[in-house]
GROMACS .gro file of C-alpha atoms in nm:
model
   44
    1MET     CA    1  -1.899  -2.236  -0.666
    2LYS     CA    2  -1.922  -1.866  -0.721
    3THR     CA    3  -1.794  -1.806  -0.353
    4MET     CA    4  -1.516  -2.029  -0.408
    5ALA     CA    5  -1.408  -1.846  -0.710
    6LYS     CA    6  -1.429  -1.522  -0.515
    7GLY     CA    7  -1.222  -1.673  -0.229
    8ASN     CA    8  -0.967  -1.788  -0.479
    9ILE     CA    9  -0.932  -1.431  -0.633
   10PHE     CA   10  -0.902  -1.300  -0.290
   11ILE     CA   11  -0.616  -1.550  -0.211
   12ILE     CA   12  -0.448  -1.483  -0.542
   13MET     CA   13  -0.465  -1.108  -0.486
   14ILE     CA   14  -0.312  -1.150  -0.135
   15TYR     CA   15  -0.030  -1.370  -0.281
   16GLY     CA   16   0.014  -1.138  -0.576
   17PHE     CA   17   0.050  -0.840  -0.327
   18LEU     CA   18   0.290  -1.029  -0.107
   19TYR     CA   19   0.497  -1.133  -0.398
   20VAL     CA   20   0.512  -0.779  -0.531
   21ALA     CA   21   0.595  -0.640  -0.181
   22LEU     CA   22   0.871  -0.905  -0.080
   23THR     CA   23   1.057  -0.920  -0.421
   24PRO     CA   24   1.224  -0.573  -0.385
   25LEU     CA   25   1.292  -0.659  -0.025
   26THR     CA   26   1.466  -0.996  -0.122
   27LEU     CA   27   1.665  -0.804  -0.405
   28LEU     CA   28   1.779  -0.549  -0.172
   29LEU     CA   29   1.883  -0.795   0.087
   30ASN     CA   30   2.079  -0.989  -0.177
   31LEU     CA   31   2.234  -0.656  -0.301
   32LEU     CA   32   2.344  -0.576   0.053
   33LYS     CA   33   2.495  -0.945   0.115
   34PHE     CA   34   2.653  -0.908  -0.220
   35GLY     CA   35   2.797  -0.559  -0.130
   36ASP     CA   36   2.933  -0.688   0.202
   37SER     CA   37   3.101  -0.997   0.031
   38VAL     CA   38   3.258  -0.757  -0.215
   39GLU     CA   39   3.379  -0.533   0.070
   40ILE     CA   40   3.522  -0.828   0.262
   41TRP     CA   41   3.686  -0.934  -0.062
   42MET     CA   42   3.830  -0.596  -0.132
   43ARG     CA   43   3.978  -0.593   0.215
   44LYS     CA   44   4.208  -0.884   0.153
   0.00000   0.00000   0.00000
């Protein structure tokens, strides 16, 4: 059971790291997409 707990903690750490790393990237991509759509809207 102890090994399972360690494995779970390791997996949670990896997921946490990925979440922390990917969240700003997705936010930046969304901002860029939003900026592009606003730019297109402004041209009309």
